[in-house]
XYZ file of C-alpha atoms in Angstrom:
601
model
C 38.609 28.751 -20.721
C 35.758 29.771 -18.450
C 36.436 28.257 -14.608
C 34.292 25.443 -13.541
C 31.772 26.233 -11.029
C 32.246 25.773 -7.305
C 31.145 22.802 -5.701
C 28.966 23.760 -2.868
C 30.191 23.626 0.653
C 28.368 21.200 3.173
C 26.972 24.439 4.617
C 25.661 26.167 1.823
C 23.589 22.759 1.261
C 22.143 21.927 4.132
C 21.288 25.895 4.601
C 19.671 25.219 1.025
C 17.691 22.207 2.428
C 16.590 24.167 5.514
C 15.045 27.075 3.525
C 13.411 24.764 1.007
C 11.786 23.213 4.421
C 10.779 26.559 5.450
C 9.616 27.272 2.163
C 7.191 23.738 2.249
C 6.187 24.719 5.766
C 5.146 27.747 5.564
C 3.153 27.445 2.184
C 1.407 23.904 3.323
C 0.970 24.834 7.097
C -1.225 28.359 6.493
C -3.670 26.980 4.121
C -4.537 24.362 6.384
C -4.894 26.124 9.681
C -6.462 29.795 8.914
C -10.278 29.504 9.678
C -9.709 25.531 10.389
C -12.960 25.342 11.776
C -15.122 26.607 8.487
C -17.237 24.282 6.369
C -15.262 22.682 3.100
C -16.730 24.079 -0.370
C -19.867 22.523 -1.828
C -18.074 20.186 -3.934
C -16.518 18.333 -0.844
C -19.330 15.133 -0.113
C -21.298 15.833 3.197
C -19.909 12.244 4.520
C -17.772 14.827 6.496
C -20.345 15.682 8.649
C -20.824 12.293 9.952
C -17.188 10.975 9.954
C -15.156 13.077 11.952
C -16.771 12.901 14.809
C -16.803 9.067 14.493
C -13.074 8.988 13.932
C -12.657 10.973 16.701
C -14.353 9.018 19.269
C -12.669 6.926 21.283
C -9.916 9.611 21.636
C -12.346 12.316 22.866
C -13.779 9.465 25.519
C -10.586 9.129 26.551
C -9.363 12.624 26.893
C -13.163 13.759 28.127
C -14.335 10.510 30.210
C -11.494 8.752 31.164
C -12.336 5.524 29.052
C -11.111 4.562 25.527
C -14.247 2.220 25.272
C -18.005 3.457 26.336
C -20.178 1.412 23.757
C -20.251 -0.929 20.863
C -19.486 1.489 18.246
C -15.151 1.693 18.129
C -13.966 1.929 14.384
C -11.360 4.870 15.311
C -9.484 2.341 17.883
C -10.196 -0.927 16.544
C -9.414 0.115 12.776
C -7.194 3.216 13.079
C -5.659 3.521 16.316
C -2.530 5.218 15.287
C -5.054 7.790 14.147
C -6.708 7.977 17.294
C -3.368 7.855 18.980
C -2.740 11.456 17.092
C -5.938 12.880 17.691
C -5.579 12.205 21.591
C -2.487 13.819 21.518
C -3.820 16.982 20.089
C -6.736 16.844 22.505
C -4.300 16.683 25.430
C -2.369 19.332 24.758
C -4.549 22.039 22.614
C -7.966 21.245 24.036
C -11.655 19.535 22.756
C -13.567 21.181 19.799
C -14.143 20.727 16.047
C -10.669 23.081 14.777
C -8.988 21.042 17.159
C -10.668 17.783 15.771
C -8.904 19.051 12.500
C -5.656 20.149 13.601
C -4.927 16.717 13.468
C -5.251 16.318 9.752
C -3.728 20.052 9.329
C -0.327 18.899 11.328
C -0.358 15.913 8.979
C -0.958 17.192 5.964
C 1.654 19.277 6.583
C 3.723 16.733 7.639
C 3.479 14.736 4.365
C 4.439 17.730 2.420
C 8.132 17.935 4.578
C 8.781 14.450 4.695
C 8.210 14.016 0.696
C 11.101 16.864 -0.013
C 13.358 14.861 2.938
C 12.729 11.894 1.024
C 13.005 13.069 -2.074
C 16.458 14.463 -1.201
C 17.867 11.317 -0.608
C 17.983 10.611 -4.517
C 16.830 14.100 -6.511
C 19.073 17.757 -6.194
C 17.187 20.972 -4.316
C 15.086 21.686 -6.647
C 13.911 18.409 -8.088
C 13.126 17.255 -5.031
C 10.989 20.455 -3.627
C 9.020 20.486 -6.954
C 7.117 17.545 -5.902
C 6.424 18.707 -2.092
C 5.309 22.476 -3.243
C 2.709 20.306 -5.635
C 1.642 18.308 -2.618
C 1.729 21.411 -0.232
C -0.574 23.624 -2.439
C -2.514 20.922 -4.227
C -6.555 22.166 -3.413
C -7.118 17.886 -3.054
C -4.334 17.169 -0.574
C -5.524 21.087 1.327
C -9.422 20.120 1.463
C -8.639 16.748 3.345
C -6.313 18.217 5.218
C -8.847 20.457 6.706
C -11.435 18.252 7.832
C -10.956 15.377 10.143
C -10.225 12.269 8.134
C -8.201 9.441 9.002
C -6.124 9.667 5.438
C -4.159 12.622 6.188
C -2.464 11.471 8.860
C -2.001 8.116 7.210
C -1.056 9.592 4.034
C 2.275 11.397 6.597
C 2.738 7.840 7.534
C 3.247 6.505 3.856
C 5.032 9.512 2.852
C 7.630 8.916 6.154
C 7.484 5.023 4.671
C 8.314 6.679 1.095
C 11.540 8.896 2.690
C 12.503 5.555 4.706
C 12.960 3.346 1.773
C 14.778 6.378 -0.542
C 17.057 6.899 2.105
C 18.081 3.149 2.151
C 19.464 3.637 -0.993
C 21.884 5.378 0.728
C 21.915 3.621 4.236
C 20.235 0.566 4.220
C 19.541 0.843 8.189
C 16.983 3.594 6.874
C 14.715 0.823 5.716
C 13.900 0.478 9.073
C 12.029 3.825 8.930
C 10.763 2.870 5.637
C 8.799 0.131 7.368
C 7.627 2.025 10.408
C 6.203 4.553 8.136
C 4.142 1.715 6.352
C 2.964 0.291 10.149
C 1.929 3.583 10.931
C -0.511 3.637 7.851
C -1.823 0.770 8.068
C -2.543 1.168 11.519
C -4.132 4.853 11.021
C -6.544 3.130 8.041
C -5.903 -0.621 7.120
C -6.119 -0.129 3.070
C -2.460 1.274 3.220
C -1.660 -2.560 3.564
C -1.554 -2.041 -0.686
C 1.483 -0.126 0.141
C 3.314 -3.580 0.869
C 2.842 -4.809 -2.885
C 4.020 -1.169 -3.703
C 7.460 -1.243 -1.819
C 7.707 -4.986 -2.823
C 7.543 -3.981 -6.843
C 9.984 -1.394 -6.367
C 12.512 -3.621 -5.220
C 11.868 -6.347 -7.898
C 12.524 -3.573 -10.244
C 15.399 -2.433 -8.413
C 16.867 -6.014 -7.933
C 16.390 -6.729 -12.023
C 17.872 -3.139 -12.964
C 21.087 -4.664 -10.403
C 21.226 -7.509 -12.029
C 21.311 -6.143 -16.095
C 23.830 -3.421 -14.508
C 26.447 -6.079 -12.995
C 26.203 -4.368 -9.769
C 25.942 -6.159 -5.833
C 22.281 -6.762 -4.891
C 23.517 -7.303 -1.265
C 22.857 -3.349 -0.044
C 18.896 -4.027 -1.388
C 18.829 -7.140 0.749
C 19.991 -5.124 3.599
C 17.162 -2.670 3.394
C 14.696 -5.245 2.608
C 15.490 -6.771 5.517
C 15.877 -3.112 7.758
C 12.062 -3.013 6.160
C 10.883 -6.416 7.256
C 12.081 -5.857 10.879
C 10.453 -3.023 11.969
C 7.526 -4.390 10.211
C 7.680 -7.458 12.405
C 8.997 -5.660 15.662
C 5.481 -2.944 14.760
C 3.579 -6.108 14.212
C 4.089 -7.918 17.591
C 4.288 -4.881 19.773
C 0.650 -3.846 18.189
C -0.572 -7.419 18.310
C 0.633 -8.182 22.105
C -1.214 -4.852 23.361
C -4.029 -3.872 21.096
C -4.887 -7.280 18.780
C -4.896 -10.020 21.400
C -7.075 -8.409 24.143
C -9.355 -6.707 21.996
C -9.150 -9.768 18.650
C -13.167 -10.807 18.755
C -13.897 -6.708 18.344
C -11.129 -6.080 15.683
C -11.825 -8.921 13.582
C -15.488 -7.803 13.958
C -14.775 -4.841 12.802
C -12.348 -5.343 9.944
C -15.266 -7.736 8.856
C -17.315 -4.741 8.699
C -14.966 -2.759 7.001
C -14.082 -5.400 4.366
C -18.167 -5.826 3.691
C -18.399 -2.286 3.096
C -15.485 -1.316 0.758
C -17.099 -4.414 -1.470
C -20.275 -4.421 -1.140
C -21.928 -5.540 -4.632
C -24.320 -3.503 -4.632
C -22.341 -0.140 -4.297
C -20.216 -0.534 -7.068
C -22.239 1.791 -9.429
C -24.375 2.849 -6.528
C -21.830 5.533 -5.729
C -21.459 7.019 -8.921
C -18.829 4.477 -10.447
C -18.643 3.344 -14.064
C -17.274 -0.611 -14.859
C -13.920 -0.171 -16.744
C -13.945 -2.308 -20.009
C -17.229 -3.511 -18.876
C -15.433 -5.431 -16.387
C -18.191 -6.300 -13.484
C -15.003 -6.320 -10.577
C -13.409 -2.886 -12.052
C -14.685 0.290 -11.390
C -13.566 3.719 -10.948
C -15.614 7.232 -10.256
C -14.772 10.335 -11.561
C -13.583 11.427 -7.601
C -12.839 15.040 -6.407
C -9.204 13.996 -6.575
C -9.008 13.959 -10.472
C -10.896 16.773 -11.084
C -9.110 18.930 -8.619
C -5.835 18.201 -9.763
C -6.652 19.120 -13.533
C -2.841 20.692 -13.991
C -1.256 18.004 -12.009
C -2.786 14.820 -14.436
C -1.668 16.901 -17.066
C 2.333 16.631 -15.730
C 1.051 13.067 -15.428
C -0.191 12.469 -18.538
C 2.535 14.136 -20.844
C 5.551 11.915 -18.233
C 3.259 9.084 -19.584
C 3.263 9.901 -23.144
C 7.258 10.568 -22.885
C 7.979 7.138 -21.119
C 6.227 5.030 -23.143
C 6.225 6.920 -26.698
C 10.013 8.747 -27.365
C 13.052 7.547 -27.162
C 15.359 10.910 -26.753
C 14.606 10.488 -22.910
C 16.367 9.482 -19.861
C 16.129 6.492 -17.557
C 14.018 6.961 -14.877
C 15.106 7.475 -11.680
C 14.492 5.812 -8.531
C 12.134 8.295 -7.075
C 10.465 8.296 -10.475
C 10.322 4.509 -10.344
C 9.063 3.960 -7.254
C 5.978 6.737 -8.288
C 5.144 4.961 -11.033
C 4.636 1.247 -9.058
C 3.064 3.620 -6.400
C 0.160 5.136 -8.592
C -0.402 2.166 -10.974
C -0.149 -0.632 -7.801
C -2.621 1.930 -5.933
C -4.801 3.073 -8.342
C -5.779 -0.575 -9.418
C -6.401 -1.617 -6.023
C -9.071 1.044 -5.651
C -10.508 0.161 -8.807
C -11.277 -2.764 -7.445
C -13.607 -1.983 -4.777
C -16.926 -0.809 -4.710
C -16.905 1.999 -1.947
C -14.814 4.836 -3.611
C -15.356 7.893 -1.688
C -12.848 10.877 -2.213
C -10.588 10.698 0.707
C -9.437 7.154 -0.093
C -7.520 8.591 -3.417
C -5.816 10.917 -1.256
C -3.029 7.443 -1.307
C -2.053 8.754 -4.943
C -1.073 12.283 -4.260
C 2.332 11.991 -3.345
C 2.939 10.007 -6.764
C 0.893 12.079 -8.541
C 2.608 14.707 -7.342
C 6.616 12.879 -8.082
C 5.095 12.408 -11.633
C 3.889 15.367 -12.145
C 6.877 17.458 -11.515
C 8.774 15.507 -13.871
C 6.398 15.456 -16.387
C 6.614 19.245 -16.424
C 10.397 19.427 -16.617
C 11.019 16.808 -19.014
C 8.740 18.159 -22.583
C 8.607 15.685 -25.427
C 11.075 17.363 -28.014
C 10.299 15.622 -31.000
C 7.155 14.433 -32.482
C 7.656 10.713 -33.713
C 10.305 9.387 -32.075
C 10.336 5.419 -32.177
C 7.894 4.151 -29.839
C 6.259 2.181 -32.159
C 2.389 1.433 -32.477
C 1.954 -0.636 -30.041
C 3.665 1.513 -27.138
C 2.079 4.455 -28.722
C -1.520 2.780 -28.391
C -0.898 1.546 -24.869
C 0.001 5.374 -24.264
C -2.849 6.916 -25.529
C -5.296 3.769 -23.750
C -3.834 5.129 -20.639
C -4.108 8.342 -21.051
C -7.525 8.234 -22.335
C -8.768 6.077 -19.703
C -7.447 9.249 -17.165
C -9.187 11.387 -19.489
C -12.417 9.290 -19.368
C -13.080 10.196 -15.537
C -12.952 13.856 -16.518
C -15.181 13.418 -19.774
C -17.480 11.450 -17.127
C -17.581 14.098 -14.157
C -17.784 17.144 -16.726
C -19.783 15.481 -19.423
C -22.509 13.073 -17.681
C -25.156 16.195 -16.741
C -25.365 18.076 -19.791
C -26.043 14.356 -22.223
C -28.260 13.328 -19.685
C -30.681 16.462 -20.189
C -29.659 16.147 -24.015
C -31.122 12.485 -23.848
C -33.949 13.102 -21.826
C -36.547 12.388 -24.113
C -35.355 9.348 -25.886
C -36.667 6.700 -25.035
C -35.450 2.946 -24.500
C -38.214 0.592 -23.180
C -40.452 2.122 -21.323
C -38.763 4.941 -19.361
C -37.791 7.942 -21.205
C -34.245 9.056 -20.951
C -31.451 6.922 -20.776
C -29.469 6.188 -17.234
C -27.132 7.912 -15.571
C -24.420 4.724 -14.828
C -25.649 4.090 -18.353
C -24.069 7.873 -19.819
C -21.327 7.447 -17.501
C -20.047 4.176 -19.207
C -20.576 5.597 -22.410
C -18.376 8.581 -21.723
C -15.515 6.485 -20.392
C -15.269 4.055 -23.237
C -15.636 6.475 -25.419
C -13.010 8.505 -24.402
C -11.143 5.340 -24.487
C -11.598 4.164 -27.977
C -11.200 7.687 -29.017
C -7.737 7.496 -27.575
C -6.958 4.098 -28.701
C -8.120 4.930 -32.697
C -5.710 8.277 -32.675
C -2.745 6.607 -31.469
C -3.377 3.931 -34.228
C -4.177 6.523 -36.739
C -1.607 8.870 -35.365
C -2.537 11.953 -37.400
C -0.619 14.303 -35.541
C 2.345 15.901 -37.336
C 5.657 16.573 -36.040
C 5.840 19.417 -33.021
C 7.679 20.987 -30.597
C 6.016 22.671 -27.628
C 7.758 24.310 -23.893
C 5.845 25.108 -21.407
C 8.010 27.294 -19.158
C 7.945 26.376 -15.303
C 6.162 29.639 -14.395
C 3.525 28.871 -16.976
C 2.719 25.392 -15.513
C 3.220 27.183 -11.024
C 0.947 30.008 -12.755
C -1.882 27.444 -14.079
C -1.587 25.091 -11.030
C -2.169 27.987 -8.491
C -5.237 29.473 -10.735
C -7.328 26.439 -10.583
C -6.385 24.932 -7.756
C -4.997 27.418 -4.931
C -7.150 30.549 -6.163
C -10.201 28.555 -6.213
C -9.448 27.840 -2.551
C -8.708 31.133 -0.775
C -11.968 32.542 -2.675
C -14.279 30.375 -0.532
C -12.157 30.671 3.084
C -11.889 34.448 2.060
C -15.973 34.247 3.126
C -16.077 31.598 5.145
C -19.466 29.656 6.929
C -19.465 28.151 10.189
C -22.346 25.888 10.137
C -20.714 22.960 12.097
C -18.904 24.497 14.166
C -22.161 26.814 15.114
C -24.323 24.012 15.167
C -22.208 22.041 17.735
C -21.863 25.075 20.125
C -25.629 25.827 19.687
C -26.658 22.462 21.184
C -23.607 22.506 23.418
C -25.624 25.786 24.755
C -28.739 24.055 25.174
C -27.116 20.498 27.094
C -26.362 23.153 29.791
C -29.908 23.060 31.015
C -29.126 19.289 31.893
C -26.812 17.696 34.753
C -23.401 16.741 33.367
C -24.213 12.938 33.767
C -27.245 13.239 31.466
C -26.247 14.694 28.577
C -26.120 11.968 26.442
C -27.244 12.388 22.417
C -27.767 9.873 19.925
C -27.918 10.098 15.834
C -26.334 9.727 12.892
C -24.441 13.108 13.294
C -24.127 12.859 17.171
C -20.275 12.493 17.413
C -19.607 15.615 15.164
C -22.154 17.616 16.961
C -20.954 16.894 20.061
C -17.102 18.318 19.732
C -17.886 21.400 20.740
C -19.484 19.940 24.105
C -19.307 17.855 26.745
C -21.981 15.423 25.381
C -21.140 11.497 25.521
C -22.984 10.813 22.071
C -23.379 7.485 20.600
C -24.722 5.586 17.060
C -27.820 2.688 16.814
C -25.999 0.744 13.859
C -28.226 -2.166 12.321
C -26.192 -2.235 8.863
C -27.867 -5.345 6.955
C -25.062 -4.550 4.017
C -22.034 -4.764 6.467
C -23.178 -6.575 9.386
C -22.564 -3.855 11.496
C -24.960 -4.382 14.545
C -24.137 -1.852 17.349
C -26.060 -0.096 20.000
C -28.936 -1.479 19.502
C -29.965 -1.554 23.020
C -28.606 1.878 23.564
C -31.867 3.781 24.016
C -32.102 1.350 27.367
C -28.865 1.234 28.210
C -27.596 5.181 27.880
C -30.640 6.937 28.158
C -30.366 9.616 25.970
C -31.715 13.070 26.762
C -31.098 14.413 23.395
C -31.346 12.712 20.069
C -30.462 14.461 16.552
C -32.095 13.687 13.179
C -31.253 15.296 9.747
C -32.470 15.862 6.459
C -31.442 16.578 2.931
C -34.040 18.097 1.155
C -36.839 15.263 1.346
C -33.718 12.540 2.263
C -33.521 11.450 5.712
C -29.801 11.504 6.393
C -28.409 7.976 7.998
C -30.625 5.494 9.468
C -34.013 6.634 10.460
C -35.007 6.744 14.464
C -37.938 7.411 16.484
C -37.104 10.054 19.591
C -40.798 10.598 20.311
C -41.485 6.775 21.065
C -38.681 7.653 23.568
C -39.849 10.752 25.684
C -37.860 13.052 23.563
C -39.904 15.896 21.816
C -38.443 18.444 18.639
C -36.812 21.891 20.038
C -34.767 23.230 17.592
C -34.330 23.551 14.046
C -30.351 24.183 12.915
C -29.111 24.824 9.621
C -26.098 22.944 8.952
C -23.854 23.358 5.522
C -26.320 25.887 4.437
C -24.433 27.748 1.798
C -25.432 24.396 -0.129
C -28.154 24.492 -2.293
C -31.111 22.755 -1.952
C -31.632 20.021 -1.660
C -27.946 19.109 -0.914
C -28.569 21.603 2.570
C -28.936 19.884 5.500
C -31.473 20.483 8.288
C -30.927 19.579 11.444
C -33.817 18.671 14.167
C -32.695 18.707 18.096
C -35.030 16.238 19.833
C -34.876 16.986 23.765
C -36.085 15.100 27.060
C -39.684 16.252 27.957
C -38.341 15.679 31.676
C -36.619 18.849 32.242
C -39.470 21.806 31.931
C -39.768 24.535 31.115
C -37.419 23.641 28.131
C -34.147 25.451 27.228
C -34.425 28.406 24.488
C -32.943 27.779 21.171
C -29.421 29.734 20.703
C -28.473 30.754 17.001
C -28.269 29.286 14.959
C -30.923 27.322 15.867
C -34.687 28.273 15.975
C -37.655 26.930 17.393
C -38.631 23.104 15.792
C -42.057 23.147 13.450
């Protein structure tokens, strides 16, 4: 008889677990910090340029001025001040500028990708558990948020540190304490992780049932429930007592603002987003995070397909459990609003990621196993309806040019919402009649693990160090260009106002600020601030022929065009961006224009 294998020694795993760390940190650190400061690739939407310098705000007044509050316009406190907590940390110690605007995100991202493997190690062996953070790590999504200055990385380390709170409670209840500082921190670093509540709150009915059928003591998930509940109140009244209560008339103003904009009726299809069953309060857009994570749906898809359709396959486990409630519970709740921009999936990619990685372990063996109809229809509607967003994003150009002549009233051509819901439902029924049909004979397919790490890291990581291997500057350049020209003023007069003001002001010592007269939202800010700050400079942009944000009028202000500056030029037009420096007529002669900038028309 051949001798049993040796058990490892407590040594031998926790020197395991340390390397896999190292292994997670060094491959989801370097990606996000090597030329931080470079602009994102084309397919990344230009709201970048505008948000992180908003986000960053009130922790650059503070670090820079002295003040967390300068004028009306306070999102980054009011909505996401754990965020802004982070980001004035990093300012403190590592200085002011756009890459360290980012480093932020980077540290975060990173962060997200250590604690999912430390979570994950509470209820999956070594390499189980690192699967998941390596797919989270490298994923091109999870990288290309991480390097620009977004408020959902570092609330996506927060839910991932909630995730690893509530596995460990499986083991130590007193760890659901963790769990639920993890899901404070998120919700106070962007208030739509409160959707992680209903999350945690499934899992445990599921856990609780799967107790119950099993004969076993509920009383060690009442424990962590509890662990969870108290650190959610203790979070609750310590933010409330120094934050909510002083501040309440500008937060609730604000969350008012914020709640306006993620459903606004009219944005539903307005930002690219098709109704799902022709449902008028469901909606989803074909986002940068699907179509980024091609390799990664397809893990998904087959996990799907193998839960739901064969029988020859194992109970899920917790971890697995707790992804699924995560992605469904999620995933819904975005469906359901009407402002969808890419960062806000950035919530699904630790699931994803969980599901993923045991979708590509665990390969259907057998072709027909007994499922039955019904299970195998509700597969392939699933599946399909995943499917749809990529039939949409890849598939919505080329009919639109095909059905450019027809003609249906009295435009020719036929819409583009109109295409998009075509492709989705489509895709859909096409699904739906297969699994009914189910023409597919038996078969038996492996994928080996190298084929899946070689397929993930050609279309997602590949794709990624081709565009930083010649990176552009334009931001970064940009802010330093007018930074260069604010010299020519006295410290207490540089003051800059536009829709891209913040962000092209981290490079500076500028005090910028925002005119906000939102008649969608409500949002009313500033709108005195011409009188009341003065400003001596004054940006406005365009896209093409598009003015870009709200439209403003320097020269009824004493402000007169300098400088033209490129900005995200390795665009194409019209999606470039052109940025016009207005300065004060006051100060003459008038500074040159540094590069990149050149002399206004």
């Amino acid at each position: 008889m051949s001798a049993a294998p040796p058990v490892p020694t407590r040594w031998h795993r926790v020197r395991g677990d340390l390397l896999a760390l190292l292994l997670v940190l060094l491959v989801a650190l370097l990606p996000r910090l090597l030329v931080l400061d470079a602009d994102p690739p084309s397919k990344v939407l230009g709201a970048f340029l505008s948000d992180e310098g908003w986000w960053a705000q009130n922790a650059r007044q503070r670090v820079l001025f002295g003040q967390w509050i300068m004028d009306d316009h306070n999102p980054a406190l009011f909505a996401a001040p754990a965020y802004t907590a982070v980001v004035t940390a990093v300012y403190h110690y590592v200085g002011l500028g756009l890459a360290e605007t980012r480093l932020a995100s980077a540290l975060a991202g990173t962060a997200a990708s250590l604690l999912l493997f430390a979570g994950l190690r509470a209820v999956l062996p070594i390499r189980r558990a690192l699967a998941p953070a390596l797919l989270l790590a490298l994923g091109a999504f999870p990288i290309l948020m991480s390097r620009l200055a977004f408020t959902e990385s570092v609330q996506l380390a927060f839910a991932v540190l909630g995730l690893a709170g509530v596995l460990w409670a499986t083991r130590s209840p007193g760890f659901g304490m963790l769990g639920g500082l993890g899901f404070m921190l998120a919700v106070l670093s962007k208030p739509n992780a409160v959707i992680l509540g209903p999350v945690f709150a499934l899992w445990w009915l599921l856990e609780f049932r799967r107790l119950r059928r099993a004969g076993e003591q509920a009383r060690p998930l009442w424990l962590q429930v509890g662990a969870f509940a108290l650190a959610v109140v203790l979070v609750t009244t310590t933010v409330g007592v120094l934050l909510v209560l002083p501040h309440w008339s500008a937060i609730r103003e604000q969350l008012a603002v914020s709640l306006a904009s993620v459903y606004a009726p009219n944005r539903r299809l307005a930002d690219g987003g098709s109704y799902l069953f022709f449902l008028p309060f469901l909606s989803l857009r074909p986002s940068l995070f699907f179509v980024a994570s091609t390799i990664p749906m397809i893990g998904l898809g087959i996990l799907l397909w193998r839960s739901l359709v064969h029988s020859d396959t194992e109970a899920p486990g917790p971890a697995e459990r707790l992804a699924w409630a995560w992605w469904w519970v999620v995933l819904g709740y975005l469906a359901t609003q009407s402002y969808q921009p890419d960062r806000r999936f950035l919530l699904l990619a630790p699931a994803l990621a969980i599901l993923a990685a045991t979708g590509f372990r665990e390969m259907p063996t057998t072709g027909r196993a007994g499922g039955g109809r019904g299970r195998r229809l509700l597969a392939c509607t699933l599946i399909g309806g995943l499917t749809g967003l990529f039939v949409m994003s890849y598939g919505v150009h080329p009919l639109e040019a095909l059905l450019s002549n027809v003609r249906l009233g009295e435009d020719a051509g036929v819409s583009f919402y109109s295409i998009q819901l075509l492709l989705w439902h489509a895709t859909v029924g096409a699904a739906a009649l297969l699994a009914w049909w189910n023409p597919a004979p038996a078969w038996r397919l492996r994928v080996p693990a190298w084929g899946w790490a070689t397929a993930f890291l050609l279309t997602e990581a590949v794709p990624l160090a081709l565009h930083y291997a010649r990176p552009h500057f334009s931001e970064r350049d940009a802010a330093r260009a007018i930074a260069e020209v604010s010299r020519a003023l006295e410290p207490q007069r540089r003051v800059m106002t536009g829709f891209l003001a913040h962000s092209l002001a981290l490079e500076s010592d500028i005090f910028p600020f925002y005119i906000r007269d939102d008649s969608v939202t409500g949002a009313r800010m500033n709108l005195d601030g011409w009188e009341r700050f003065r400003p001596t400079m004054a940006v406005t942009s365009m896209r093409g022929e598009t003015v870009v944000g709200p439209a403003i009028d320097p020269a009824a202000h004493g402000l007169a065009p300098l400088c033209r500056i490129p900005l995200w030029h390795q665009v194409a037009d019209p999606d470039s961006v052109e940025v016009t420096l207005w300065f004060t007529t006051a100060v003459q002669p008038p500074p040159a224009c540094p590069p990149p900038a050149v002399p206004a028309r």
